[in-house]
Amino acid sequence: MSPPRWVIHLPTTLTSPDAATALAVALRDSLGHLTVIDFGETTLSEEDHQSRRTRLWCDTPLDGPDRCRRPDAHPGPCALDRS
């Protein structure tokens, strides 16, 4: 049995889901080299509704160590770009 993983909940003062997503993208782009952070599992929720989470990225495995960086439930094939 593997040891449990821990989740860091990082509240913000942002007031829109688009701004929160932009911050998550900036964090992923600047800290993505840290292997201890699983950005593919990133979710958003309103402060008072934390049980209702929205997954940000598809995270499907691609060739090699990469994972899809497109939005969750995106149309078309998986890719490293965000379009």
mmCIF file of N, CA, C and O in Angstrom, residues 17 21 40-46 49-57 72:
data_model
loop_
_atom_site.group_PDB
_atom_site.id
_atom_site.type_symbol
_atom_site.label_atom_id
_atom_site.label_comp_id
_atom_site.label_asym_id
_atom_site.label_seq_id
_atom_site.Cartn_x
_atom_site.Cartn_y
_atom_site.Cartn_z
ATOM 1 N N PRO A 17 -14.053 32.767 -12.434
ATOM 2 C CA PRO A 17 -13.401 31.503 -12.790
ATOM 3 C C PRO A 17 -12.318 31.697 -13.858
ATOM 4 O O PRO A 17 -11.310 30.985 -13.847
ATOM 5 N N THR A 21 -8.556 30.470 -13.361
ATOM 6 C CA THR A 21 -7.938 29.573 -14.347
ATOM 7 C C THR A 21 -6.627 30.168 -14.854
ATOM 8 O O THR A 21 -5.627 29.456 -14.992
ATOM 9 N N GLY A 40 -1.994 18.241 -13.425
ATOM 10 C CA GLY A 40 -3.068 17.621 -14.181
ATOM 11 C C GLY A 40 -4.318 17.387 -13.362
ATOM 12 O O GLY A 40 -5.408 17.271 -13.899
ATOM 13 N N GLU A 41 -4.176 17.341 -12.065
ATOM 14 C CA GLU A 41 -5.315 17.118 -11.174
ATOM 15 C C GLU A 41 -5.902 18.427 -10.639
ATOM 16 O O GLU A 41 -6.728 18.418 -9.732
ATOM 17 N N THR A 42 -5.496 19.556 -11.188
ATOM 18 C CA THR A 42 -5.968 20.857 -10.705
ATOM 19 C C THR A 42 -7.471 21.011 -10.923
ATOM 20 O O THR A 42 -7.989 20.741 -12.003
ATOM 21 N N THR A 43 -8.146 21.468 -9.878
ATOM 22 C CA THR A 43 -9.578 21.757 -9.953
ATOM 23 C C THR A 43 -9.839 23.139 -9.365
ATOM 24 O O THR A 43 -9.034 23.662 -8.603
ATOM 25 N N LEU A 44 -10.982 23.720 -9.746
ATOM 26 C CA LEU A 44 -11.428 25.000 -9.192
ATOM 27 C C LEU A 44 -12.758 24.792 -8.484
ATOM 28 O O LEU A 44 -13.561 23.956 -8.893
ATOM 29 N N SER A 45 -12.986 25.577 -7.445
ATOM 30 C CA SER A 45 -14.292 25.591 -6.793
ATOM 31 C C SER A 45 -14.525 26.967 -6.202
ATOM 32 O O SER A 45 -13.583 27.708 -5.912
ATOM 33 N N GLU A 46 -15.793 27.316 -6.051
ATOM 34 C CA GLU A 46 -16.122 28.547 -5.332
ATOM 35 C C GLU A 46 -15.814 28.327 -3.861
ATOM 36 O O GLU A 46 -15.947 27.219 -3.343
ATOM 37 N N HIS A 49 -18.474 26.630 -1.938
ATOM 38 C CA HIS A 49 -18.983 25.399 -2.554
ATOM 39 C C HIS A 49 -17.805 24.506 -2.952
ATOM 40 O O HIS A 49 -17.719 24.074 -4.103
ATOM 41 N N GLN A 50 -16.934 24.209 -2.010
ATOM 42 C CA GLN A 50 -15.715 23.480 -2.329
ATOM 43 C C GLN A 50 -15.958 22.021 -2.722
ATOM 44 O O GLN A 50 -15.074 21.391 -3.294
ATOM 45 N N SER A 51 -17.142 21.505 -2.444
ATOM 46 C CA SER A 51 -17.433 20.132 -2.859
ATOM 47 C C SER A 51 -17.802 20.061 -4.342
ATOM 48 O O SER A 51 -17.805 18.989 -4.927
ATOM 49 N N ARG A 52 -18.085 21.206 -4.973
ATOM 50 C CA ARG A 52 -18.381 21.273 -6.413
ATOM 51 C C ARG A 52 -17.136 21.763 -7.131
ATOM 52 O O ARG A 52 -16.912 22.966 -7.249
ATOM 53 N N ARG A 53 -16.341 20.850 -7.613
ATOM 54 C CA ARG A 53 -15.068 21.207 -8.248
ATOM 55 C C ARG A 53 -15.134 21.042 -9.757
ATOM 56 O O ARG A 53 -15.798 20.146 -10.254
ATOM 57 N N THR A 54 -14.426 21.918 -10.455
ATOM 58 C CA THR A 54 -14.332 21.865 -11.913
ATOM 59 C C THR A 54 -12.895 21.521 -12.278
ATOM 60 O O THR A 54 -11.966 22.225 -11.909
ATOM 61 N N ARG A 55 -12.725 20.426 -12.993
ATOM 62 C CA ARG A 55 -11.397 20.006 -13.440
ATOM 63 C C ARG A 55 -10.942 20.948 -14.557
ATOM 64 O O ARG A 55 -11.715 21.277 -15.455
ATOM 65 N N LEU A 56 -9.675 21.376 -14.524
ATOM 66 C CA LEU A 56 -9.184 22.332 -15.521
ATOM 67 C C LEU A 56 -8.646 21.692 -16.789
ATOM 68 O O LEU A 56 -8.903 22.175 -17.880
ATOM 69 N N TRP A 57 -7.848 20.642 -16.640
ATOM 70 C CA TRP A 57 -7.159 20.086 -17.807
ATOM 71 C C TRP A 57 -7.506 18.634 -18.041
ATOM 72 O O TRP A 57 -7.830 17.884 -17.122
ATOM 73 N N ASP A 72 -10.252 20.420 -19.978
ATOM 74 C CA ASP A 72 -11.006 19.197 -19.762
ATOM 75 C C ASP A 72 -12.192 19.152 -20.719
ATOM 76 O O ASP A 72 -12.809 20.169 -21.016
#
